[in-house]
Coordinates of C-alpha atoms in Angstrom, one line a residue:
M1 CA -42.5 25.8 -36.2
T2 CA -40.4 28.1 -34.5
Y3 CA -39.6 31.7 -35.5
G4 CA -36.7 33.6 -34.4
P5 CA -33.9 35.6 -36.0
Q6 CA -32.4 31.7 -37.1
S7 CA -35.4 30.9 -38.6
Y8 CA -35.4 33.9 -40.4
V9 CA -32.4 33.5 -41.4
D10 CA -33.6 30.1 -43.1
M11 CA -36.8 31.1 -44.6
H12 CA -37.7 33.7 -47.1
Y13 CA -40.8 34.5 -48.0
G14 CA -42.1 31.4 -46.1
I15 CA -40.1 29.5 -48.4
P16 CA -37.5 26.9 -46.0
R17 CA -33.9 27.1 -47.7
S18 CA -30.1 25.7 -47.2
Y19 CA -28.5 27.8 -49.9
A20 CA -24.7 27.7 -47.8
E21 CA -25.4 24.1 -47.9
R22 CA -26.1 23.9 -51.2
R23 CA -24.0 26.5 -52.4
S24 CA -20.4 24.1 -52.0
S25 CA -22.3 21.6 -54.2
A26 CA -23.4 24.1 -56.8
A27 CA -19.5 25.5 -57.1
S28 CA -18.3 21.9 -57.6
Y29 CA -20.8 22.3 -60.4
Q30 CA -19.8 25.4 -62.3
N31 CA -18.3 23.7 -65.3
E32 CA -21.3 21.6 -65.9
C33 CA -24.3 23.1 -67.6
H34 CA -26.9 20.6 -66.5
H35 CA -26.5 18.8 -63.2
V36 CA -29.8 16.7 -61.5
L37 CA -30.1 16.5 -57.5
P38 CA -31.9 13.9 -55.7
V39 CA -34.9 15.7 -54.1
S40 CA -36.2 15.4 -50.9
E41 CA -39.4 13.6 -50.1
D42 CA -40.2 16.0 -47.2
L43 CA -41.2 18.6 -49.8
L44 CA -44.2 16.5 -50.5
K45 CA -46.0 17.1 -47.0
P46 CA -48.3 20.0 -46.8
F47 CA -47.1 23.2 -45.2
C48 CA -47.0 23.9 -41.5
V49 CA -47.8 26.9 -40.3
G50 CA -46.4 28.4 -37.6
V51 CA -47.2 30.8 -34.5
D52 CA -46.3 34.2 -34.3
P53 CA -44.0 35.4 -31.4
E54 CA -46.1 38.2 -30.7
I55 CA -49.0 35.6 -29.9
Q56 CA -46.8 33.8 -28.1
R57 CA -45.8 36.8 -26.0
L58 CA -48.9 37.4 -24.8
R59 CA -49.5 34.3 -24.7
V60 CA -46.8 34.8 -21.9
E61 CA -48.4 37.6 -20.7
E62 CA -52.3 35.8 -20.2
R63 CA -50.4 33.2 -18.6
E64 CA -48.8 35.5 -16.0
Q65 CA -51.9 37.1 -15.6
M66 CA -53.8 34.2 -14.7
K67 CA -50.8 33.4 -12.4
H68 CA -51.4 36.1 -10.5
L69 CA -55.2 36.2 -10.3
N70 CA -55.2 32.9 -9.1
N71 CA -52.8 34.0 -6.6
Q72 CA -55.2 36.5 -5.6
F73 CA -58.3 34.3 -6.0
A74 CA -57.0 31.6 -3.4
C75 CA -55.9 34.9 -1.0
F76 CA -59.7 35.9 -1.3
I77 CA -60.8 32.5 -0.6
E78 CA -58.4 32.3 2.5
K79 CA -59.8 35.2 3.4
V80 CA -63.6 34.0 3.3
R81 CA -62.9 31.1 4.7
C82 CA -61.4 33.0 8.2
L83 CA -64.1 35.1 8.3
Q84 CA -66.8 32.3 8.0
Q85 CA -64.5 30.5 10.6
R86 CA -65.0 33.8 12.5
N87 CA -68.6 34.4 12.0
Q88 CA -69.2 30.7 13.0
V89 CA -67.6 31.2 16.3
L90 CA -68.9 34.6 16.8
A91 CA -72.8 32.6 16.0
T92 CA -72.0 29.9 18.7
K93 CA -70.4 32.9 21.2
W94 CA -74.4 34.4 20.7
H95 CA -76.5 31.3 21.1
F96 CA -74.2 30.3 24.2
L97 CA -75.2 33.9 25.9
Q98 CA -78.5 34.0 24.9
K99 CA -79.6 30.2 26.4
H100 CA -77.2 30.9 29.7
V101 CA -77.2 34.5 30.7
A102 CA -80.9 35.9 31.7
L103 CA -81.2 39.3 31.0
P104 CA -83.0 41.4 33.6
K105 CA -86.3 42.4 32.6
R106 CA -87.7 45.9 33.7
D107 CA -90.9 47.3 32.9
L108 CA -90.7 50.0 30.8
K109 CA -94.2 51.5 29.7
P110 CA -94.0 53.8 32.7
L111 CA -90.7 55.3 31.5
F112 CA -92.4 56.1 28.5
E113 CA -95.8 56.9 29.5
N114 CA -93.6 60.1 32.1
C115 CA -91.5 60.9 29.0
I116 CA -94.6 61.2 26.5
S117 CA -96.8 62.9 29.7
N118 CA -94.0 65.5 29.9
L119 CA -94.1 65.7 26.1
G120 CA -97.6 66.7 25.8
K121 CA -97.2 69.2 28.5
Q122 CA -94.3 71.3 26.7
L123 CA -96.0 70.9 23.8
E124 CA -99.4 72.6 25.3
F125 CA -97.1 74.9 27.1
L126 CA -95.7 75.8 23.8
M127 CA -99.2 75.8 21.8
S128 CA -100.2 78.4 24.5
K129 CA -97.2 80.6 24.4
K130 CA -97.4 79.8 20.0
E131 CA -101.2 81.5 20.7
Q132 CA -100.0 84.7 23.0
I133 CA -97.3 85.2 20.6
E134 CA -99.5 85.2 17.6
A135 CA -102.1 87.6 19.2
E136 CA -99.3 89.6 19.7
R137 CA -97.7 89.9 16.7
H138 CA -101.6 90.6 15.3
K139 CA -101.4 93.5 17.8
I140 CA -98.1 94.8 16.8
R141 CA -99.0 94.2 12.8
Q142 CA -102.2 96.4 13.5
K143 CA -100.2 99.0 15.2
V144 CA -97.5 99.0 12.9
E145 CA -100.5 99.5 10.0
E146 CA -102.0 102.3 12.1
F147 CA -98.7 103.7 12.3
K148 CA -98.0 103.9 9.0
S149 CA -100.9 105.0 7.9
K150 CA -100.5 107.9 10.3
Y151 CA -97.2 107.9 9.2
E152 CA -98.7 109.0 5.3
E153 CA -101.0 110.8 6.6
E154 CA -98.5 112.8 8.5
I155 CA -96.8 113.0 5.0
K156 CA -100.0 114.0 2.9
Q157 CA -100.2 116.5 5.3
R158 CA -97.0 117.7 5.8
M159 CA -96.8 117.9 1.6
A160 CA -100.3 120.0 1.7
T161 CA -98.3 122.2 4.3
E162 CA -95.5 122.5 2.3
N163 CA -97.3 123.7 -1.1
D164 CA -99.6 125.9 1.2
F165 CA -96.4 127.4 2.3
V166 CA -95.1 127.9 -0.9
L167 CA -98.3 129.5 -2.2
L168 CA -98.8 131.3 0.7
K169 CA -94.9 132.8 0.4
K170 CA -95.9 133.4 -3.3
D171 CA -98.7 135.6 -2.2
V172 CA -96.5 137.5 0.6
D173 CA -93.9 138.2 -2.1
S174 CA -96.4 139.5 -4.1
A175 CA -97.9 141.4 -2.0
F176 CA -94.7 142.8 -1.1
M177 CA -94.2 143.4 -4.4
D178 CA -97.8 144.9 -4.7
K179 CA -96.5 147.4 -1.3
V180 CA -93.0 148.2 -2.9
K181 CA -95.3 149.4 -6.0
L182 CA -97.6 151.2 -4.1
E183 CA -95.0 152.6 -2.0
A184 CA -93.3 154.0 -5.6
K185 CA -96.5 155.0 -6.8
A186 CA -97.6 156.6 -3.4
T187 CA -94.2 158.6 -3.2
A188 CA -94.5 159.4 -7.5
M189 CA -98.2 161.1 -6.1
K190 CA -97.0 162.5 -3.4
G191 CA -94.3 164.2 -5.4
E192 CA -97.3 165.5 -8.0
I193 CA -98.8 166.8 -5.3
E194 CA -96.4 168.6 -4.3
F195 CA -95.8 169.9 -8.2
L196 CA -99.4 170.5 -8.3
R197 CA -99.6 172.2 -5.0
C198 CA -96.6 174.7 -6.0
V199 CA -98.3 175.3 -9.5
H200 CA -101.7 176.1 -7.0
N201 CA -100.0 178.7 -4.9
E202 CA -98.2 180.0 -8.3
E203 CA -101.7 180.7 -9.9
I204 CA -102.9 182.0 -6.3
E205 CA -100.0 184.5 -6.3
L206 CA -100.9 185.1 -10.3
L207 CA -104.3 185.9 -9.3
Q208 CA -103.6 188.1 -6.4
E209 CA -101.1 190.3 -8.3
Q210 CA -104.0 190.8 -10.7
I211 CA -106.6 191.3 -7.8
Q212 CA -103.7 194.2 -7.0
E213 CA -103.6 195.6 -10.5
A214 CA -107.4 195.3 -10.4
A215 CA -107.9 197.3 -7.1
V216 CA -105.3 199.7 -8.4
L217 CA -107.4 200.5 -11.0
M218 CA -109.7 200.6 -8.9
Q219 CA -108.5 203.4 -7.3
M220 CA -108.0 205.2 -10.3
D221 CA -111.4 204.6 -11.0
N222 CA -112.7 206.1 -7.5
R223 CA -111.9 209.4 -8.9
Q224 CA -114.9 208.4 -10.9
D225 CA -117.0 207.2 -8.0
L226 CA -116.8 203.4 -8.8
D227 CA -118.0 201.1 -6.7
V228 CA -115.6 199.2 -5.1
T229 CA -117.9 196.8 -3.1
S230 CA -120.1 195.4 -6.0
V231 CA -116.1 194.8 -7.4
L232 CA -115.0 193.2 -4.8
Q233 CA -117.8 190.6 -4.8
N234 CA -117.8 190.2 -8.0
V235 CA -113.9 189.2 -8.2
E236 CA -114.8 187.4 -5.1
S237 CA -117.2 185.1 -6.7
W238 CA -115.2 184.9 -9.8
Y239 CA -112.3 183.9 -7.4
Q240 CA -114.6 181.2 -5.6
S241 CA -115.8 179.9 -9.0
V242 CA -112.0 179.8 -10.5
A243 CA -111.2 177.9 -7.5
Q244 CA -114.5 175.8 -7.0
R245 CA -113.7 174.8 -11.0
S246 CA -109.9 174.3 -10.5
K247 CA -111.0 172.1 -7.3
E248 CA -113.4 170.1 -9.1
E249 CA -110.9 169.9 -12.4
A250 CA -108.1 168.7 -9.7
N251 CA -110.4 166.0 -8.1
V252 CA -111.9 164.7 -11.5
L253 CA -108.4 164.6 -12.2
Y254 CA -107.2 163.1 -8.9
R255 CA -110.5 160.1 -9.2
S256 CA -109.6 159.6 -12.8
K257 CA -106.5 159.1 -12.1
Y258 CA -106.8 156.7 -9.4
Q259 CA -109.5 154.9 -11.4
E260 CA -106.9 154.5 -13.4
L261 CA -104.0 153.7 -11.0
K262 CA -106.4 150.9 -9.5
K263 CA -107.4 149.5 -12.7
Q264 CA -104.3 149.3 -13.7
R265 CA -103.1 147.5 -9.8
C266 CA -105.8 144.9 -10.6
Q267 CA -104.4 144.6 -14.1
M268 CA -100.8 144.3 -12.7
Y269 CA -102.5 141.9 -10.1
Q270 CA -103.8 139.5 -11.8
D271 CA -100.7 139.4 -13.8
L272 CA -98.8 139.0 -11.2
K273 CA -100.7 136.4 -10.6
T274 CA -100.2 135.0 -14.1
F275 CA -96.7 135.2 -13.6
R276 CA -96.5 133.4 -10.6
C277 CA -98.0 130.2 -12.5
E278 CA -95.8 130.6 -14.6
I279 CA -92.8 130.8 -12.6
G280 CA -94.0 128.1 -11.3
K281 CA -94.8 125.8 -13.6
L282 CA -91.4 127.0 -15.0
S283 CA -89.8 126.3 -11.3
W284 CA -91.4 122.7 -11.4
M285 CA -89.8 122.1 -15.1
V286 CA -86.4 123.3 -14.3
Q287 CA -86.5 120.6 -11.2
R288 CA -87.9 118.3 -13.5
L289 CA -85.5 119.2 -16.4
K290 CA -82.8 119.1 -13.8
S291 CA -83.5 115.3 -12.5
E292 CA -83.6 114.2 -16.1
T293 CA -80.4 115.5 -16.8
E294 CA -79.0 113.9 -13.4
R295 CA -80.9 111.2 -14.7
K296 CA -78.9 111.5 -18.2
K297 CA -76.1 112.5 -17.1
K298 CA -76.2 109.0 -14.8
Q299 CA -77.1 107.3 -18.2
V300 CA -74.5 108.5 -19.9
A301 CA -71.6 107.7 -17.5
C302 CA -73.1 104.2 -17.0
L303 CA -73.1 104.1 -20.6
Q304 CA -70.0 105.4 -21.0
S305 CA -68.4 103.0 -18.6
A306 CA -70.6 100.5 -20.5
I307 CA -68.7 101.4 -24.1
C308 CA -65.4 101.2 -21.6
D309 CA -65.8 97.7 -20.3
A310 CA -67.6 96.6 -24.0
Q311 CA -64.5 98.0 -25.6
Q312 CA -61.7 96.4 -23.5
R313 CA -63.8 93.1 -23.5
G314 CA -63.7 93.3 -27.5
S315 CA -60.2 93.9 -27.6
C316 CA -59.1 91.4 -25.3
S317 CA -61.7 88.8 -27.3
L318 CA -60.2 90.2 -30.3
K319 CA -56.7 89.7 -29.7
D320 CA -57.9 85.8 -28.1
A321 CA -59.5 85.4 -31.2
Q322 CA -56.6 86.6 -33.9
D323 CA -54.5 84.4 -30.8
K324 CA -56.8 81.6 -31.9
Q325 CA -56.9 82.3 -35.0
D326 CA -53.1 82.4 -35.3
E327 CA -52.7 78.6 -33.5
L328 CA -55.4 77.4 -35.8
Y329 CA -53.2 78.6 -38.7
G330 CA -50.5 76.9 -37.1
A331 CA -52.0 73.6 -37.1
L332 CA -53.9 73.8 -40.1
Q333 CA -50.4 74.0 -41.4
N334 CA -49.4 70.9 -39.6
S335 CA -51.9 69.4 -40.3
K336 CA -51.2 69.7 -44.1
D337 CA -47.6 69.1 -43.6
D338 CA -48.4 66.0 -41.3
L339 CA -51.1 65.5 -43.9
A340 CA -48.5 65.5 -46.9
C341 CA -46.0 63.3 -44.9
L342 CA -49.1 60.3 -44.8
R343 CA -50.4 60.7 -48.5
Q344 CA -46.2 60.2 -49.2
S345 CA -46.6 57.4 -46.6
Y346 CA -49.5 56.0 -48.0
Q347 CA -48.2 56.1 -51.6
E348 CA -45.2 54.7 -50.7
L349 CA -47.0 51.9 -48.5
L350 CA -49.5 51.3 -51.4
Q351 CA -46.1 50.7 -53.8
D352 CA -45.1 48.0 -51.6
K353 CA -48.1 47.0 -51.2
M354 CA -48.3 46.5 -54.9
A355 CA -45.1 44.6 -55.4
L356 CA -45.9 42.7 -52.6
D357 CA -49.0 41.6 -53.9
I358 CA -47.7 41.1 -57.7
E359 CA -44.9 39.2 -55.8
I360 CA -47.3 37.1 -53.9
T361 CA -49.7 36.5 -56.9
T362 CA -46.2 35.0 -59.1
Y363 CA -45.1 33.1 -56.3
K364 CA -48.8 31.5 -55.7
S365 CA -48.6 31.2 -59.5
L366 CA -45.4 29.5 -59.4
L367 CA -46.3 27.2 -56.3
E368 CA -49.3 25.9 -57.9
G369 CA -47.6 25.3 -60.9
E370 CA -44.9 23.2 -59.0
E371 CA -47.7 21.2 -57.2
T372 CA -49.7 20.8 -60.2
R373 CA -46.5 19.7 -61.7
L374 CA -45.0 17.3 -58.5
F375 CA -48.6 15.1 -58.4
S376 CA -49.1 14.8 -62.7
G377 CA -45.9 12.5 -62.4
N378 CA -45.2 13.4 -66.1
H379 CA -42.5 15.7 -65.2
R380 CA -39.0 14.6 -63.5
N381 CA -38.1 16.3 -60.1
G382 CA -34.7 18.2 -60.5
V383 CA -32.7 20.9 -59.4
V384 CA -30.4 22.6 -61.8
F385 CA -27.9 25.7 -61.2
S386 CA -27.0 27.6 -64.3
N387 CA -23.4 28.0 -65.1
P388 CA -22.6 31.8 -64.7
S389 CA -20.3 31.9 -67.6
K390 CA -21.7 30.2 -70.7
G391 CA -23.5 33.5 -72.1
V392 CA -26.9 32.1 -74.4
G393 CA -26.6 28.6 -73.0
G394 CA -26.6 29.2 -69.0
C395 CA -29.5 28.3 -67.9
V396 CA -31.7 27.3 -64.8
S397 CA -34.6 24.5 -63.9
V398 CA -37.1 25.2 -61.3
L399 CA -38.7 22.4 -60.5
G400 CA -42.3 22.2 -62.7
Y401 CA -40.8 24.4 -65.0
S402 CA -38.0 22.3 -67.0
S403 CA -39.2 20.7 -69.6
Q404 CA -40.5 17.2 -70.4
N405 CA -36.5 15.7 -71.1
G406 CA -35.4 16.9 -67.9
R407 CA -33.6 20.0 -70.0
L408 CA -33.2 23.0 -68.9
S409 CA -34.0 26.6 -69.8
S410 CA -32.4 29.3 -71.1
R411 CA -31.5 32.6 -68.7
S412 CA -32.1 34.8 -71.8
G413 CA -35.6 33.5 -72.3
E414 CA -35.1 31.2 -75.1
Y415 CA -36.4 27.5 -75.0
S416 CA -33.4 25.3 -74.1
S417 CA -32.3 22.1 -76.4
G418 CA -34.0 18.7 -76.3
S419 CA -30.6 17.1 -75.5
R420 CA -28.2 16.7 -72.3
R421 CA -25.3 18.4 -73.8
N422 CA -24.4 21.7 -72.1
G423 CA -25.7 24.5 -73.9
T424 CA -26.4 23.3 -77.4
G425 CA -30.0 23.6 -79.3
H426 CA -32.5 25.8 -77.7
R427 CA -35.6 24.8 -79.9
D428 CA -37.2 22.9 -77.0
K429 CA -40.6 23.5 -76.7
D430 CA -41.2 22.1 -73.4
C431 CA -38.3 24.2 -72.0
Y432 CA -40.4 26.9 -69.8
K433 CA -39.5 30.3 -71.0
M434 CA -37.9 32.2 -67.9
G435 CA -37.7 35.4 -69.7
C436 CA -41.5 36.1 -70.0
I437 CA -41.7 35.6 -66.2
A438 CA -39.3 38.6 -65.4
R439 CA -41.5 40.0 -68.3
K440 CA -44.4 40.1 -66.6
I441 CA -43.6 41.3 -63.3
S442 CA -41.5 43.7 -64.6
K443 CA -44.7 45.5 -67.0
N444 CA -47.0 45.4 -63.7
V445 CA -43.9 47.3 -62.0
A446 CA -43.7 50.1 -64.8
N447 CA -40.3 48.5 -65.4
P448 CA -40.3 46.2 -68.7
C449 CA -37.8 43.2 -68.4
T450 CA -36.3 42.9 -72.0
S451 CA -35.3 38.8 -72.7
G452 CA -31.7 38.3 -72.3
G453 CA -30.6 41.8 -71.7
E454 CA -31.2 42.8 -67.9
D455 CA -28.1 41.9 -66.1
S456 CA -24.5 42.7 -67.2
S457 CA -23.1 39.3 -68.1
P458 CA -23.3 37.8 -71.3
G459 CA -26.7 37.1 -72.7
G460 CA -28.3 38.8 -69.6
G461 CA -31.1 37.3 -67.3
C462 CA -34.4 36.9 -66.5
Y463 CA -35.5 39.2 -64.1
S464 CA -34.5 43.4 -64.4
T465 CA -32.9 45.1 -61.3
K466 CA -34.6 47.9 -61.7
G467 CA -37.8 45.7 -61.8
C468 CA -38.0 42.9 -60.2
G469 CA -34.7 43.0 -57.9
N470 CA -36.5 45.9 -56.2
I471 CA -39.6 44.0 -55.1
F472 CA -37.7 41.1 -54.2
R473 CA -35.6 43.2 -52.3
D474 CA -38.5 45.4 -50.9
F475 CA -40.7 42.0 -49.8
Q476 CA -37.4 40.6 -47.7
R477 CA -37.3 44.0 -46.3
H478 CA -40.5 43.8 -45.1
R479 CA -39.8 39.8 -44.0
G480 CA -37.0 40.3 -42.2
S481 CA -35.1 38.1 -44.1
N482 CA -31.6 38.7 -45.7
C483 CA -30.8 38.0 -49.4
V484 CA -28.1 35.4 -49.6
A485 CA -24.5 35.7 -51.2
G486 CA -24.1 36.7 -54.9
G487 CA -27.7 38.2 -54.7
Y488 CA -29.1 41.6 -55.5
G489 CA -26.5 44.2 -57.4
T490 CA -24.3 41.3 -58.8
A491 CA -24.0 40.5 -62.6
H492 CA -26.4 37.9 -61.8
V493 CA -29.0 39.2 -60.3
G494 CA -31.9 37.9 -62.3
R495 CA -31.2 35.1 -62.4
C496 CA -33.5 32.1 -61.2
V497 CA -32.1 29.7 -59.0
C498 CA -34.4 26.5 -57.7
D499 CA -33.4 25.9 -54.1
Y500 CA -34.2 22.2 -52.1
S501 CA -34.2 22.5 -48.8
R502 CA -34.5 18.5 -47.0
A503 CA -35.9 20.0 -44.2
S504 CA -39.0 21.5 -45.2
N505 CA -40.8 20.7 -48.1
S506 CA -41.8 24.4 -49.5
V507 CA -39.1 26.4 -52.4
D508 CA -36.8 29.2 -52.0
I509 CA -36.4 31.8 -54.8
C510 CA -33.2 33.9 -54.3

């Protein structure tokens, strides 16, 4: 059996049909209620399962690929054969040349020995040169170490001299400050000496005036014959004693002041040393703080640059993260939409699958019942077409579902009569109740079929247009076949017509 458009037209749910051929004969018997047709013996033969066109296409492609591979394999075999022939020719040429051409034999041992001796001499020369270079390198390394030690010593001496220079500079500065202070003190002492000298001169003048007054008095006393020489001697001795006492007092005063100044100088010198030490420490601390400040400034600059870089990187990363978040949110929304669409399509496919399973189960039960009734031999085989104008009396007889007397089952779900008259009686208990099948199928698809009232014709049909008809349409849509004329959407959509094809042993129900 071949599959194609023409074969699909003649197939419905895997059951061959010839509805067009039977339609003309059915029209001639519309005025009759029941008509029995002969059954083809081909129906008793087993079903033959055909090959899917997709499998045929794959087989054709595989056949073409095998042809191509065979051609390539033949080409490869031809190439191998040619290469083997060329290899054989070259081998024969090689053997021929080895046999007939005598190669000149030369003793290469002296040449190699000469080369080895030259290489040994070069090696010895290079080894001696290497030893010399190693000795020179050792000497240069020693000199470098000496220069390094000398340089370190010079650096240490320089640091020591710089420290000594700093200390001497400090001493010179302190000496200069002492000199300045001593000069200031000397000028002050000179001024004080001049002042004391002036005071001394004034005192001398005062004493001289007193002496002159005393002399005057003595002159006045000469009248009385006083001893002037003794008075003068007394005055002179008194004056000398006063002068000596004043001199001693001045010397004592100057010595005490000098000692005080000397003590002050020593104290100031000690204070100056302590101040210099403190100044040195403070200057060292200032330099250290300056270096630390510079280092901290550099660290702050580095940290600021790092902070700026981190902020820029953070802003960039945040922007990238936001962009990625937006992209992921959009992808999530798209995924949700796709998931909703997939769920909807999945639900539709589940509904289609359920309908197909119900349809397959129904037809399987019908076919099994038909086979049992065919092989039982107790029922009469025949095909009966219903008369659509008969109302309740219109019946259809399906193979294996007619009564024992060959009567038709009612389209409205009632039993047909036991007689052979058209539309008379509805109490034959051997007639199959077609409306019950419709009600069972409709109940599985959530659209129950009421007996005798689903279509628009009088008396109704056995299949509902909203229930079973949808199952048939969905199944035909998936199978790729079309409904024959007088099918869905008409007033008699629920009727079951059992048609037999002489070309194949299968049943088609539209």
